[in-house]
Amino acid sequence: MSLQGIDAVIFGVADMAEARRFLDDWGVSPVSGSAEKLLYRTRDGAEVIVRPKGAADLPPPIEDGNTVREVIWGAADQAALDETVDRLRGLASFRIGADGLPRVTDPNGLSLAFRISKRKPVVVTPTPVNAPGAHQRINQRSPVHNKATPINIGHVVLFAADFAAMRAFYTETLGFAISDEYPGHGVFTRCRTVGEHHNLFILNRPGRAGINHVAFTVSDIHEVIGGGIAMSKKGWKTEIGPGRHPISSAYFWYFENPLAAPLEYYADEDFCTEDWKPGTFERKPELFAEWAIAGGIDGTTRRQRPMEDKSGRGHA
Ligand SMILES: [Fe+2]
């Protein structure tokens, strides 16, 4: 498969100033900002683009309110981009945009664009772990993160108005590999055979297209927790998290936000090759989360607040 992953996500929002405040706290890097367009980048160069929802040149929304207006998928090089275009050229929605990028509309009505990727690989060294007899972190303290710095836009999750059509479009027309599946209800797909567990999860919601969430990868569980606590301290509301998904194995924390459906920090997802064995699962709540905290952790428990020591003994 010729695509590398998500190169950019374009949001259409009601309140540009609130979107800017959120993204500054979220930890992506500001590149430029005006009343008409905000541009931020993740560590690897994936772009978060925010526009006023009424901007005339935005593709039409697939749902009311703040939402994703376009996903731009990145190809490794021109040959890979050409291969993708060959897959799409016969579709009725195929077009070349004013910016020269090939585009189609998926069966949900979401605009997709394709370009040679602007992302540069980031090599992360997650915190090594220690266990008796298996010490990987020697003479080195484990970090505490005061904020997250997202590495990439790892996946989007779409509510499919016509699940069968969306599944066929992404897995057959575009050629995404299936990593795991809730038959008839949801399918986890990845755009590279050798790659992270999912770049796109499609959920069946008959007749009502929408965005379920957009997810940003961070380096490890410590950055999920530290980043989430930092967002909480700044007043952003948890949608759910922290927690862990048994399917994909990732640690997660989702936040409500002024850009779209929830945005997610996540880390430590499964990495698949052609030898990955896709599973089929019955839809059950405990497969969304092995464990999760409903409303976040805020960093203000009695052992996290500076407190008056009345005992005279000090605190351990
Ligand atoms: Fe996710």
PDB file of C-alpha atoms and ligand atoms in Angstrom:
ATOM      1  CA  MET A   1       0.000   0.000   0.000  1.00  0.00           C
ATOM      2  CA  SER A   2       1.296   3.364  -0.998  1.00  0.00           C
ATOM      3  CA  LEU A   3       0.059   5.682   1.740  1.00  0.00           C
ATOM      4  CA  GLN A   4       2.130   6.441   4.836  1.00  0.00           C
ATOM      5  CA  GLY A   5      -0.485   7.932   7.133  1.00  0.00           C
ATOM      6  CA  ILE A   6      -2.331  11.121   7.934  1.00  0.00           C
ATOM      7  CA  ASP A   7      -0.488  14.174   6.648  1.00  0.00           C
ATOM      8  CA  ALA A   8      -3.012  16.815   7.708  1.00  0.00           C
ATOM      9  CA  VAL A   9      -6.456  17.265   9.176  1.00  0.00           C
ATOM     10  CA  ILE A  10      -8.486  20.382   8.373  1.00  0.00           C
ATOM     11  CA  PHE A  11     -11.071  21.466  10.938  1.00  0.00           C
ATOM     12  CA  GLY A  12     -13.914  23.964  10.490  1.00  0.00           C
ATOM     13  CA  VAL A  13     -14.808  25.673  13.779  1.00  0.00           C
ATOM     14  CA  ALA A  14     -17.109  28.322  15.218  1.00  0.00           C
ATOM     15  CA  ASP A  15     -14.550  29.951  17.522  1.00  0.00           C
ATOM     16  CA  MET A  16     -11.031  30.418  16.130  1.00  0.00           C
ATOM     17  CA  ALA A  17      -9.709  31.986  19.347  1.00  0.00           C
ATOM     18  CA  GLU A  18     -10.849  29.033  21.471  1.00  0.00           C
ATOM     19  CA  ALA A  19      -9.371  26.602  18.937  1.00  0.00           C
ATOM     20  CA  ARG A  20      -6.050  28.448  19.179  1.00  0.00           C
ATOM     21  CA  ARG A  21      -6.110  28.355  22.963  1.00  0.00           C
ATOM     22  CA  PHE A  22      -6.783  24.608  22.913  1.00  0.00           C
ATOM     23  CA  LEU A  23      -4.042  23.780  20.395  1.00  0.00           C
ATOM     24  CA  ASP A  24      -1.483  25.880  22.274  1.00  0.00           C
ATOM     25  CA  ASP A  25      -2.248  23.801  25.362  1.00  0.00           C
ATOM     26  CA  TRP A  26      -2.452  20.508  23.394  1.00  0.00           C
ATOM     27  CA  GLY A  27       1.262  20.767  22.604  1.00  0.00           C
ATOM     28  CA  VAL A  28       1.371  21.019  18.822  1.00  0.00           C
ATOM     29  CA  SER A  29       3.652  23.753  17.447  1.00  0.00           C
ATOM     30  CA  PRO A  30       2.157  26.958  16.061  1.00  0.00           C
ATOM     31  CA  VAL A  31       3.407  27.818  12.565  1.00  0.00           C
ATOM     32  CA  SER A  32       1.070  30.648  11.570  1.00  0.00           C
ATOM     33  CA  GLY A  33      -2.211  32.086  12.703  1.00  0.00           C
ATOM     34  CA  SER A  34      -4.803  34.548  11.478  1.00  0.00           C
ATOM     35  CA  ALA A  35      -8.541  35.033  11.806  1.00  0.00           C
ATOM     36  CA  GLU A  36      -8.921  32.894   8.655  1.00  0.00           C
ATOM     37  CA  LYS A  37      -6.445  30.082   9.247  1.00  0.00           C
ATOM     38  CA  LEU A  38      -4.438  28.481  12.040  1.00  0.00           C
ATOM     39  CA  LEU A  39      -1.597  26.135  11.151  1.00  0.00           C
ATOM     40  CA  TYR A  40       0.059  23.884  13.724  1.00  0.00           C
ATOM     41  CA  ARG A  41       2.435  20.963  13.308  1.00  0.00           C
ATOM     42  CA  THR A  42       3.096  17.789  15.247  1.00  0.00           C
ATOM     43  CA  ARG A  43       6.701  16.771  15.904  1.00  0.00           C
ATOM     44  CA  ASP A  44       6.892  14.882  12.606  1.00  0.00           C
ATOM     45  CA  GLY A  45       5.408  17.699  10.534  1.00  0.00           C
ATOM     46  CA  ALA A  46       1.793  16.520  10.220  1.00  0.00           C
ATOM     47  CA  GLU A  47      -0.424  19.576   9.984  1.00  0.00           C
ATOM     48  CA  VAL A  48      -3.417  20.635  12.043  1.00  0.00           C
ATOM     49  CA  ILE A  49      -5.252  23.289  10.041  1.00  0.00           C
ATOM     50  CA  VAL A  50      -8.169  25.226  11.504  1.00  0.00           C
ATOM     51  CA  ARG A  51     -10.535  27.408   9.515  1.00  0.00           C
ATOM     52  CA  PRO A  52     -13.742  29.264  10.326  1.00  0.00           C
ATOM     53  CA  LYS A  53     -16.554  26.799   9.669  1.00  0.00           C
ATOM     54  CA  GLY A  54     -18.197  29.179   7.190  1.00  0.00           C
ATOM     55  CA  ALA A  55     -15.077  29.602   5.001  1.00  0.00           C
ATOM     56  CA  ALA A  56     -16.298  29.418   1.409  1.00  0.00           C
ATOM     57  CA  ASP A  57     -13.397  27.274   0.162  1.00  0.00           C
ATOM     58  CA  LEU A  58     -13.832  24.501   2.760  1.00  0.00           C
ATOM     59  CA  PRO A  59     -15.294  21.189   1.649  1.00  0.00           C
ATOM     60  CA  PRO A  60     -18.846  20.731   2.960  1.00  0.00           C
ATOM     61  CA  PRO A  61     -19.264  19.354   6.502  1.00  0.00           C
ATOM     62  CA  ILE A  62     -20.549  15.828   7.097  1.00  0.00           C
ATOM     63  CA  GLU A  63     -22.248  16.844  10.354  1.00  0.00           C
ATOM     64  CA  ASP A  64     -23.364  19.974  12.207  1.00  0.00           C
ATOM     65  CA  GLY A  65     -21.080  21.946  14.482  1.00  0.00           C
ATOM     66  CA  ASN A  66     -17.314  21.964  14.759  1.00  0.00           C
ATOM     67  CA  THR A  67     -15.905  19.070  12.766  1.00  0.00           C
ATOM     68  CA  VAL A  68     -13.239  17.688  10.431  1.00  0.00           C
ATOM     69  CA  ARG A  69     -13.674  19.066   6.923  1.00  0.00           C
ATOM     70  CA  GLU A  70     -10.885  17.197   5.141  1.00  0.00           C
ATOM     71  CA  VAL A  71      -8.239  14.535   5.795  1.00  0.00           C
ATOM     72  CA  ILE A  72      -5.057  14.713   3.725  1.00  0.00           C
ATOM     73  CA  TRP A  73      -3.279  11.355   3.374  1.00  0.00           C
ATOM     74  CA  GLY A  74       0.460  11.320   2.678  1.00  0.00           C
ATOM     75  CA  ALA A  75       2.264   9.164   0.122  1.00  0.00           C
ATOM     76  CA  ALA A  76       5.983   8.333   0.365  1.00  0.00           C
ATOM     77  CA  ASP A  77       6.875   9.667  -3.085  1.00  0.00           C
ATOM     78  CA  GLN A  78       5.449  10.537  -6.511  1.00  0.00           C
ATOM     79  CA  ALA A  79       5.239   6.900  -7.585  1.00  0.00           C
ATOM     80  CA  ALA A  80       3.242   6.056  -4.470  1.00  0.00           C
ATOM     81  CA  LEU A  81       0.972   9.048  -5.024  1.00  0.00           C
ATOM     82  CA  ASP A  82       0.432   7.978  -8.636  1.00  0.00           C
ATOM     83  CA  GLU A  83      -0.496   4.491  -7.461  1.00  0.00           C
ATOM     84  CA  THR A  84      -3.152   5.958  -5.161  1.00  0.00           C
ATOM     85  CA  VAL A  85      -4.480   8.197  -7.927  1.00  0.00           C
ATOM     86  CA  ASP A  86      -4.755   5.152 -10.199  1.00  0.00           C
ATOM     87  CA  ARG A  87      -6.984   3.518  -7.604  1.00  0.00           C
ATOM     88  CA  LEU A  88      -9.235   6.581  -7.416  1.00  0.00           C
ATOM     89  CA  ARG A  89      -9.311   8.052 -10.897  1.00  0.00           C
ATOM     90  CA  GLY A  90     -12.427   6.150 -11.942  1.00  0.00           C
ATOM     91  CA  LEU A  91     -14.563   7.429  -9.062  1.00  0.00           C
ATOM     92  CA  ALA A  92     -17.277   9.975  -9.811  1.00  0.00           C
ATOM     93  CA  SER A  93     -15.948  12.262  -7.066  1.00  0.00           C
ATOM     94  CA  PHE A  94     -12.339  12.232  -8.320  1.00  0.00           C
ATOM     95  CA  ARG A  95     -11.046  15.729  -9.002  1.00  0.00           C
ATOM     96  CA  ILE A  96      -7.904  17.825  -8.894  1.00  0.00           C
ATOM     97  CA  GLY A  97      -8.297  20.693  -6.430  1.00  0.00           C
ATOM     98  CA  ALA A  98      -7.304  24.328  -6.955  1.00  0.00           C
ATOM     99  CA  ASP A  99      -4.132  23.504  -4.976  1.00  0.00           C
ATOM    100  CA  GLY A 100      -3.258  20.751  -7.476  1.00  0.00           C
ATOM    101  CA  LEU A 101      -3.977  17.896  -5.066  1.00  0.00           C
ATOM    102  CA  PRO A 102      -6.021  14.893  -6.152  1.00  0.00           C
ATOM    103  CA  ARG A 103      -9.206  14.567  -4.150  1.00  0.00           C
ATOM    104  CA  VAL A 104     -12.164  12.280  -3.687  1.00  0.00           C
ATOM    105  CA  THR A 105     -15.171  12.244  -1.406  1.00  0.00           C
ATOM    106  CA  ASP A 106     -15.628   9.091   0.683  1.00  0.00           C
ATOM    107  CA  PRO A 107     -19.073   7.436   0.919  1.00  0.00           C
ATOM    108  CA  ASN A 108     -19.726   9.473   4.083  1.00  0.00           C
ATOM    109  CA  GLY A 109     -19.266  12.720   2.164  1.00  0.00           C
ATOM    110  CA  LEU A 110     -15.879  13.526   3.755  1.00  0.00           C
ATOM    111  CA  SER A 111     -13.319  15.166   1.482  1.00  0.00           C
ATOM    112  CA  LEU A 112      -9.998  13.312   1.181  1.00  0.00           C
ATOM    113  CA  ALA A 113      -6.907  14.801  -0.432  1.00  0.00           C
ATOM    114  CA  PHE A 114      -3.613  13.092  -1.244  1.00  0.00           C
ATOM    115  CA  ARG A 115      -0.094  14.493  -1.455  1.00  0.00           C
ATOM    116  CA  ILE A 116       3.547  13.514  -1.144  1.00  0.00           C
ATOM    117  CA  SER A 117       4.023  13.438   2.590  1.00  0.00           C
ATOM    118  CA  LYS A 118       5.551  16.457   4.337  1.00  0.00           C
ATOM    119  CA  ARG A 119       6.180  14.386   7.457  1.00  0.00           C
ATOM    120  CA  LYS A 120       9.683  13.454   8.593  1.00  0.00           C
ATOM    121  CA  PRO A 121      10.128  10.304  10.671  1.00  0.00           C
ATOM    122  CA  VAL A 122      10.647  10.932  14.362  1.00  0.00           C
ATOM    123  CA  VAL A 123      12.549   8.299  16.278  1.00  0.00           C
ATOM    124  CA  VAL A 124      11.267   8.125  19.823  1.00  0.00           C
ATOM    125  CA  THR A 125      12.965   6.591  22.808  1.00  0.00           C
ATOM    126  CA  PRO A 126      10.158   5.665  25.161  1.00  0.00           C
ATOM    127  CA  THR A 127      11.000   5.341  28.803  1.00  0.00           C
ATOM    128  CA  PRO A 128      12.552   1.908  29.387  1.00  0.00           C
ATOM    129  CA  VAL A 129      10.929  -0.195  32.108  1.00  0.00           C
ATOM    130  CA  ASN A 130      12.458  -2.144  34.958  1.00  0.00           C
ATOM    131  CA  ALA A 131      11.356  -5.464  36.401  1.00  0.00           C
ATOM    132  CA  PRO A 132      13.221  -7.970  38.576  1.00  0.00           C
ATOM    133  CA  GLY A 133      15.749  -9.693  36.365  1.00  0.00           C
ATOM    134  CA  ALA A 134      14.970  -7.390  33.422  1.00  0.00           C
ATOM    135  CA  HIS A 135      16.384  -3.966  34.136  1.00  0.00           C
ATOM    136  CA  GLN A 136      16.222  -1.725  31.102  1.00  0.00           C
ATOM    137  CA  ARG A 137      16.545   1.629  32.888  1.00  0.00           C
ATOM    138  CA  ILE A 138      19.753   1.753  34.841  1.00  0.00           C
ATOM    139  CA  ASN A 139      20.996   4.789  36.752  1.00  0.00           C
ATOM    140  CA  GLN A 140      18.254   6.785  35.113  1.00  0.00           C
ATOM    141  CA  ARG A 141      15.057   8.234  36.606  1.00  0.00           C
ATOM    142  CA  SER A 142      11.727   7.782  34.860  1.00  0.00           C
ATOM    143  CA  PRO A 143      10.441  11.151  33.582  1.00  0.00           C
ATOM    144  CA  VAL A 144       7.490  13.249  34.677  1.00  0.00           C
ATOM    145  CA  HIS A 145       5.994  15.158  31.742  1.00  0.00           C
ATOM    146  CA  ASN A 146       4.598  18.637  32.368  1.00  0.00           C
ATOM    147  CA  LYS A 147       2.838  18.624  29.006  1.00  0.00           C
ATOM    148  CA  ALA A 148       2.532  16.448  25.917  1.00  0.00           C
ATOM    149  CA  THR A 149       4.188  17.150  22.570  1.00  0.00           C
ATOM    150  CA  PRO A 150       2.290  15.046  20.026  1.00  0.00           C
ATOM    151  CA  ILE A 151       4.445  13.193  17.504  1.00  0.00           C
ATOM    152  CA  ASN A 152       1.894  12.619  14.750  1.00  0.00           C
ATOM    153  CA  ILE A 153      -1.781  12.382  13.908  1.00  0.00           C
ATOM    154  CA  GLY A 154      -2.086   8.640  14.271  1.00  0.00           C
ATOM    155  CA  HIS A 155      -5.703   7.964  13.422  1.00  0.00           C
ATOM    156  CA  VAL A 156      -9.159   9.271  12.775  1.00  0.00           C
ATOM    157  CA  VAL A 157     -12.359   7.483  13.676  1.00  0.00           C
ATOM    158  CA  LEU A 158     -15.417   7.949  11.511  1.00  0.00           C
ATOM    159  CA  PHE A 159     -19.071   7.155  12.139  1.00  0.00           C
ATOM    160  CA  ALA A 160     -20.256   5.551   8.909  1.00  0.00           C
ATOM    161  CA  ALA A 161     -23.752   6.296   7.658  1.00  0.00           C
ATOM    162  CA  ASP A 162     -23.376   3.341   5.272  1.00  0.00           C
ATOM    163  CA  PHE A 163     -20.940   0.965   6.961  1.00  0.00           C
ATOM    164  CA  ALA A 164     -20.671  -1.540   4.096  1.00  0.00           C
ATOM    165  CA  ALA A 165     -19.906   1.214   1.600  1.00  0.00           C
ATOM    166  CA  MET A 166     -17.293   2.823   3.861  1.00  0.00           C
ATOM    167  CA  ARG A 167     -15.640  -0.519   4.629  1.00  0.00           C
ATOM    168  CA  ALA A 168     -15.455  -1.341   0.922  1.00  0.00           C
ATOM    169  CA  PHE A 169     -14.138   2.107  -0.021  1.00  0.00           C
ATOM    170  CA  TYR A 170     -11.249   2.112   2.446  1.00  0.00           C
ATOM    171  CA  THR A 171     -10.283  -1.580   2.378  1.00  0.00           C
ATOM    172  CA  GLU A 172     -10.925  -2.379  -1.288  1.00  0.00           C
ATOM    173  CA  THR A 173     -10.730   0.862  -3.287  1.00  0.00           C
ATOM    174  CA  LEU A 174      -7.954   2.431  -1.212  1.00  0.00           C
ATOM    175  CA  GLY A 175      -6.514  -0.930  -0.133  1.00  0.00           C
ATOM    176  CA  PHE A 176      -6.174  -0.370   3.616  1.00  0.00           C
ATOM    177  CA  ALA A 177      -5.384  -3.549   5.580  1.00  0.00           C
ATOM    178  CA  ILE A 178      -7.837  -4.792   8.205  1.00  0.00           C
ATOM    179  CA  SER A 179      -6.212  -5.096  11.623  1.00  0.00           C
ATOM    180  CA  ASP A 180      -9.227  -6.120  13.706  1.00  0.00           C
ATOM    181  CA  GLU A 181     -12.960  -6.078  13.305  1.00  0.00           C
ATOM    182  CA  TYR A 182     -16.304  -6.076  15.078  1.00  0.00           C
ATOM    183  CA  PRO A 183     -18.200  -7.727  12.203  1.00  0.00           C
ATOM    184  CA  GLY A 184     -20.976  -5.479  10.996  1.00  0.00           C
ATOM    185  CA  HIS A 185     -20.160  -2.834  13.575  1.00  0.00           C
ATOM    186  CA  GLY A 186     -16.588  -1.574  13.307  1.00  0.00           C
ATOM    187  CA  VAL A 187     -13.364  -2.133  11.407  1.00  0.00           C
ATOM    188  CA  PHE A 188      -9.838  -1.080  12.401  1.00  0.00           C
ATOM    189  CA  THR A 189      -7.761  -0.406   9.305  1.00  0.00           C
ATOM    190  CA  ARG A 190      -4.195   0.621   8.594  1.00  0.00           C
ATOM    191  CA  CYS A 191      -2.942   2.273   5.433  1.00  0.00           C
ATOM    192  CA  ARG A 192       0.404   0.425   5.500  1.00  0.00           C
ATOM    193  CA  THR A 193       0.700  -3.351   5.712  1.00  0.00           C
ATOM    194  CA  VAL A 194       3.689  -2.845   7.993  1.00  0.00           C
ATOM    195  CA  GLY A 195       2.589  -0.139  10.346  1.00  0.00           C
ATOM    196  CA  GLU A 196       0.682   0.940  13.404  1.00  0.00           C
ATOM    197  CA  HIS A 197      -2.531  -0.919  14.298  1.00  0.00           C
ATOM    198  CA  HIS A 198      -4.954   1.626  12.891  1.00  0.00           C
ATOM    199  CA  ASN A 199      -4.934   4.899  11.011  1.00  0.00           C
ATOM    200  CA  LEU A 200      -8.659   4.700  10.482  1.00  0.00           C
ATOM    201  CA  PHE A 201     -11.416   3.072  12.518  1.00  0.00           C
ATOM    202  CA  ILE A 202     -14.848   2.990  10.917  1.00  0.00           C
ATOM    203  CA  LEU A 203     -17.887   2.643  13.170  1.00  0.00           C
ATOM    204  CA  ASN A 204     -21.354   1.734  11.975  1.00  0.00           C
ATOM    205  CA  ARG A 205     -23.942   4.409  12.768  1.00  0.00           C
ATOM    206  CA  PRO A 206     -26.651   3.925  10.152  1.00  0.00           C
ATOM    207  CA  GLY A 207     -27.786   7.065   8.412  1.00  0.00           C
ATOM    208  CA  ARG A 208     -25.642   9.476  10.422  1.00  0.00           C
ATOM    209  CA  ALA A 209     -22.135  10.267   9.219  1.00  0.00           C
ATOM    210  CA  GLY A 210     -19.769  11.939  11.661  1.00  0.00           C
ATOM    211  CA  ILE A 211     -16.388  12.164  13.303  1.00  0.00           C
ATOM    212  CA  ASN A 212     -15.930  10.044  16.425  1.00  0.00           C
ATOM    213  CA  HIS A 213     -12.457  11.344  17.338  1.00  0.00           C
ATOM    214  CA  VAL A 214      -9.004  12.316  16.065  1.00  0.00           C
ATOM    215  CA  ALA A 215      -5.950  10.886  17.813  1.00  0.00           C
ATOM    216  CA  PHE A 216      -2.417  12.162  18.400  1.00  0.00           C
ATOM    217  CA  THR A 217       0.449   9.813  19.225  1.00  0.00           C
ATOM    218  CA  VAL A 218       2.749  10.564  22.143  1.00  0.00           C
ATOM    219  CA  SER A 219       5.873   8.698  23.187  1.00  0.00           C
ATOM    220  CA  ASP A 220       4.703   6.533  26.076  1.00  0.00           C
ATOM    221  CA  ILE A 221       2.245   6.151  28.926  1.00  0.00           C
ATOM    222  CA  HIS A 222       4.062   8.773  30.998  1.00  0.00           C
ATOM    223  CA  GLU A 223       3.437  11.387  28.301  1.00  0.00           C
ATOM    224  CA  VAL A 224      -0.238  10.343  28.042  1.00  0.00           C
ATOM    225  CA  ILE A 225      -0.624  10.864  31.790  1.00  0.00           C
ATOM    226  CA  GLY A 226       1.517  14.007  32.068  1.00  0.00           C
ATOM    227  CA  GLY A 227      -0.094  15.563  29.012  1.00  0.00           C
ATOM    228  CA  GLY A 228      -3.574  14.745  30.250  1.00  0.00           C
ATOM    229  CA  ILE A 229      -2.946  16.163  33.703  1.00  0.00           C
ATOM    230  CA  ALA A 230      -1.574  19.348  32.112  1.00  0.00           C
ATOM    231  CA  MET A 231      -4.711  19.719  29.978  1.00  0.00           C
ATOM    232  CA  SER A 232      -6.899  19.130  33.028  1.00  0.00           C
ATOM    233  CA  LYS A 233      -5.036  21.745  35.054  1.00  0.00           C
ATOM    234  CA  LYS A 234      -5.682  24.226  32.242  1.00  0.00           C
ATOM    235  CA  GLY A 235      -9.402  23.539  32.571  1.00  0.00           C
ATOM    236  CA  TRP A 236     -10.005  21.309  29.531  1.00  0.00           C
ATOM    237  CA  LYS A 237     -12.623  18.665  30.188  1.00  0.00           C
ATOM    238  CA  THR A 238     -11.913  14.957  29.881  1.00  0.00           C
ATOM    239  CA  GLU A 239     -14.250  13.020  27.623  1.00  0.00           C
ATOM    240  CA  ILE A 240     -12.894   9.738  29.004  1.00  0.00           C
ATOM    241  CA  GLY A 241      -9.521   8.696  30.302  1.00  0.00           C
ATOM    242  CA  PRO A 242      -6.923   7.853  31.088  1.00  0.00           C
ATOM    243  CA  GLY A 243      -7.504   4.232  30.187  1.00  0.00           C
ATOM    244  CA  ARG A 244      -6.324   1.352  28.044  1.00  0.00           C
ATOM    245  CA  HIS A 245      -7.802  -0.212  24.919  1.00  0.00           C
ATOM    246  CA  PRO A 246      -7.449  -4.005  24.834  1.00  0.00           C
ATOM    247  CA  ILE A 247      -7.816  -3.831  21.027  1.00  0.00           C
ATOM    248  CA  SER A 248      -4.663  -2.067  19.769  1.00  0.00           C
ATOM    249  CA  SER A 249      -3.213  -2.206  23.322  1.00  0.00           C
ATOM    250  CA  ALA A 250      -2.908   1.591  23.497  1.00  0.00           C
ATOM    251  CA  TYR A 251      -3.135   3.818  26.540  1.00  0.00           C
ATOM    252  CA  PHE A 252      -5.505   6.721  25.893  1.00  0.00           C
ATOM    253  CA  TRP A 253      -6.931   9.967  27.216  1.00  0.00           C
ATOM    254  CA  TYR A 254      -9.671  11.834  25.303  1.00  0.00           C
ATOM    255  CA  PHE A 255     -10.531  15.531  25.702  1.00  0.00           C
ATOM    256  CA  GLU A 256     -13.491  17.638  24.716  1.00  0.00           C
ATOM    257  CA  ASN A 257     -12.335  20.574  22.633  1.00  0.00           C
ATOM    258  CA  PRO A 258     -13.435  23.465  20.387  1.00  0.00           C
ATOM    259  CA  LEU A 259     -12.193  21.782  17.165  1.00  0.00           C
ATOM    260  CA  ALA A 260     -14.385  18.732  16.652  1.00  0.00           C
ATOM    261  CA  ALA A 261     -15.367  15.515  18.373  1.00  0.00           C
ATOM    262  CA  PRO A 262     -12.922  14.451  21.115  1.00  0.00           C
ATOM    263  CA  LEU A 263      -9.195  14.602  20.516  1.00  0.00           C
ATOM    264  CA  GLU A 264      -7.074  11.808  21.965  1.00  0.00           C
ATOM    265  CA  TYR A 265      -3.555  11.399  23.289  1.00  0.00           C
ATOM    266  CA  TYR A 266      -2.417   7.796  22.946  1.00  0.00           C
ATOM    267  CA  ALA A 267       0.704   5.653  23.150  1.00  0.00           C
ATOM    268  CA  ASP A 268       2.022   2.105  22.864  1.00  0.00           C
ATOM    269  CA  GLU A 269      -0.305   0.739  20.210  1.00  0.00           C
ATOM    270  CA  ASP A 270       0.304  -2.568  18.441  1.00  0.00           C
ATOM    271  CA  PHE A 271       2.575  -2.535  15.394  1.00  0.00           C
ATOM    272  CA  CYS A 272       1.585  -4.940  12.636  1.00  0.00           C
ATOM    273  CA  THR A 273       3.254  -6.670   9.707  1.00  0.00           C
ATOM    274  CA  GLU A 274       1.904  -9.065   7.095  1.00  0.00           C
ATOM    275  CA  ASP A 275       2.068 -11.702   9.873  1.00  0.00           C
ATOM    276  CA  TRP A 276      -0.448  -9.868  12.108  1.00  0.00           C
ATOM    277  CA  LYS A 277      -3.509 -12.035  12.701  1.00  0.00           C
ATOM    278  CA  PRO A 278      -6.653  -9.889  12.461  1.00  0.00           C
ATOM    279  CA  GLY A 279      -9.189 -10.736  15.135  1.00  0.00           C
ATOM    280  CA  THR A 280     -12.954 -10.578  15.075  1.00  0.00           C
ATOM    281  CA  PHE A 281     -14.610  -9.495  18.267  1.00  0.00           C
ATOM    282  CA  GLU A 282     -18.080  -9.225  19.661  1.00  0.00           C
ATOM    283  CA  ARG A 283     -18.887  -5.628  20.527  1.00  0.00           C
ATOM    284  CA  LYS A 284     -18.694  -5.195  24.315  1.00  0.00           C
ATOM    285  CA  PRO A 285     -17.779  -2.214  26.502  1.00  0.00           C
ATOM    286  CA  GLU A 286     -14.794  -3.990  28.038  1.00  0.00           C
ATOM    287  CA  LEU A 287     -13.235  -4.247  24.579  1.00  0.00           C
ATOM    288  CA  PHE A 288     -13.250  -0.460  24.267  1.00  0.00           C
ATOM    289  CA  ALA A 289     -11.531  -0.109  27.602  1.00  0.00           C
ATOM    290  CA  GLU A 290      -9.875  -2.726  29.777  1.00  0.00           C
ATOM    291  CA  TRP A 291      -9.889   0.063  32.340  1.00  0.00           C
ATOM    292  CA  ALA A 292     -10.648   3.758  32.193  1.00  0.00           C
ATOM    293  CA  ILE A 293     -11.315   6.656  34.465  1.00  0.00           C
ATOM    294  CA  ALA A 294     -14.528   8.437  33.601  1.00  0.00           C
ATOM    295  CA  GLY A 295     -13.545  11.995  34.251  1.00  0.00           C
ATOM    296  CA  GLY A 296      -9.785  12.233  34.188  1.00  0.00           C
ATOM    297  CA  ILE A 297      -7.251  12.693  36.935  1.00  0.00           C
ATOM    298  CA  ASP A 298      -6.537  16.248  37.824  1.00  0.00           C
ATOM    299  CA  GLY A 299      -3.306  16.313  39.737  1.00  0.00           C
ATOM    300  CA  THR A 300      -4.968  17.773  42.830  1.00  0.00           C
ATOM    301  CA  THR A 301      -5.340  14.764  45.114  1.00  0.00           C
ATOM    302  CA  ARG A 302      -4.224  15.333  48.695  1.00  0.00           C
ATOM    303  CA  ARG A 303      -0.803  13.877  47.913  1.00  0.00           C
ATOM    304  CA  GLN A 304      -0.259  16.164  44.918  1.00  0.00           C
ATOM    305  CA  ARG A 305      -1.189  19.522  46.469  1.00  0.00           C
ATOM    306  CA  PRO A 306       1.377  21.512  48.369  1.00  0.00           C
ATOM    307  CA  MET A 307       0.043  21.129  51.892  1.00  0.00           C
ATOM    308  CA  GLU A 308       0.600  22.391  55.323  1.00  0.00           C
ATOM    309  CA  ASP A 309       2.459  19.857  57.418  1.00  0.00           C
ATOM    310  CA  LYS A 310       0.793  19.829  60.819  1.00  0.00           C
ATOM    311  CA  SER A 311       2.491  16.737  62.140  1.00  0.00           C
ATOM    312  CA  GLY A 312       5.961  18.135  62.341  1.00  0.00           C
ATOM    313  CA  ARG A 313       7.238  14.856  60.863  1.00  0.00           C
ATOM    314  CA  GLY A 314       7.217  15.859  57.210  1.00  0.00           C
ATOM    315  CA  HIS A 315       5.632  13.865  54.438  1.00  0.00           C
ATOM    316  CA  ALA A 316       7.025  10.695  52.971  1.00  0.00           C
TER     317      ALA A 316
HETATM  318 FE    FE B   1      -8.419   6.423  19.192  1.00  0.00          FE
END
